[in-house]
XYZ file of C-alpha atoms in Angstrom:
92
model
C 69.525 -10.706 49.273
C 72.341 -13.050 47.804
C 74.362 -12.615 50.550
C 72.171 -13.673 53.088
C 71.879 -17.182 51.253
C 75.893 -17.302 51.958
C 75.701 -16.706 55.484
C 75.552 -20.160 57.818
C 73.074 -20.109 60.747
C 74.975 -19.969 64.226
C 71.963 -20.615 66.538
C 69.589 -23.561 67.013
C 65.724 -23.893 66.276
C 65.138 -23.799 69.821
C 67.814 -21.207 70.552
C 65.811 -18.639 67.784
C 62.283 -19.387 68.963
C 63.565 -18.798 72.589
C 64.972 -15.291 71.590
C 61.969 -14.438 69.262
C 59.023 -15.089 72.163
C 61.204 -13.138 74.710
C 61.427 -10.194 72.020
C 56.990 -10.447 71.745
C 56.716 -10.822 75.291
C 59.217 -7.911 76.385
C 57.568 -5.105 73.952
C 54.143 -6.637 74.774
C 54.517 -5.846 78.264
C 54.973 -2.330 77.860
C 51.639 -2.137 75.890
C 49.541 -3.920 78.359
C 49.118 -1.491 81.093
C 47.708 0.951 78.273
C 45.297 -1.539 77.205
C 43.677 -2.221 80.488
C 43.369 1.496 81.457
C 41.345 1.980 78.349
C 39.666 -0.877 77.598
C 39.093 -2.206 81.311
C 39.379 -5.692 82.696
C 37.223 -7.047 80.156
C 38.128 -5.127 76.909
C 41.365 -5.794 77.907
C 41.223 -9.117 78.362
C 39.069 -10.065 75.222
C 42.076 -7.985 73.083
C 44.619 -9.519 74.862
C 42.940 -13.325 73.485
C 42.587 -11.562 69.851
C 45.852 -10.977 69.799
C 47.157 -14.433 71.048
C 44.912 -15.980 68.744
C 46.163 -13.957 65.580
C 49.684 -14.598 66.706
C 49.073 -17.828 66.976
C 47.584 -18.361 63.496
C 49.967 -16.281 61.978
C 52.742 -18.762 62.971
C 50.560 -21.836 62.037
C 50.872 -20.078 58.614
C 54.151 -19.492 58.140
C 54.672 -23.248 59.804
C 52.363 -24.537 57.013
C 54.253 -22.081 54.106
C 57.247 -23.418 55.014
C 56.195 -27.201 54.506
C 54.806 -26.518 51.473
C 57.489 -24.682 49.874
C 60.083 -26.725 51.684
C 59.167 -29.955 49.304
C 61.342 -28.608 46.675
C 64.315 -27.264 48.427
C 64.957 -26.294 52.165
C 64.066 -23.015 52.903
C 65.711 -21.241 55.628
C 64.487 -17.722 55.574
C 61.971 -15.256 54.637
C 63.627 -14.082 51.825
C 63.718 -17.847 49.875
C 60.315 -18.825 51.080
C 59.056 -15.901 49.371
C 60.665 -16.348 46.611
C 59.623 -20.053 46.325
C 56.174 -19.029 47.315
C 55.661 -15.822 44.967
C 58.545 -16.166 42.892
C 61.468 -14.344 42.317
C 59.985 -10.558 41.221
C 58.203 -10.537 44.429
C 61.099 -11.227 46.603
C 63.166 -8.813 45.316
């Protein structure tokens, strides 16, 4: 965990968002054929919307986390915005 804090980031914001969607949208599309063939058009569709929707709020969160902690020091990782949000027993 200490180590990471010593390592610099190489890529961009836009570089690592870029390179995160592509990894949720290349193992997602191996799981969508399954889901239509048994769920149907529908049931397929109406999971496919849950799931965009909880993805979606689930980066809202950790957007909003990350303001919030980020008032008292950058944060630049999991690891410290745990530990600024839980404190540091809980990130260890």
């Amino acid at each position: 965990v200490d180590e990471c804090a010593t390592i610099p980031g190489t890529q961009s914001q836009s570089s690592a968002a870029t390179n995160i969607a592509k990894c949720i949208c290349g193992a997602g599309s191996f799981a969508l054929p399954h889901v239509f063939l048994e769920e149907g058009v529908l049931g397929g569709t109406l999971a496919m919307t849950a799931c965009s929707l909880l993805a979606a709020s689930t980066m809202n969160s950790l957007q909003q986390s990350k303001a919030a902690a980020s008032v008292t020091r950058p944060v630049t990782s999991y690891v410290e915005l745990a530990e600024e949000v839980l404190g540091k027993n809980a990130a260890n």
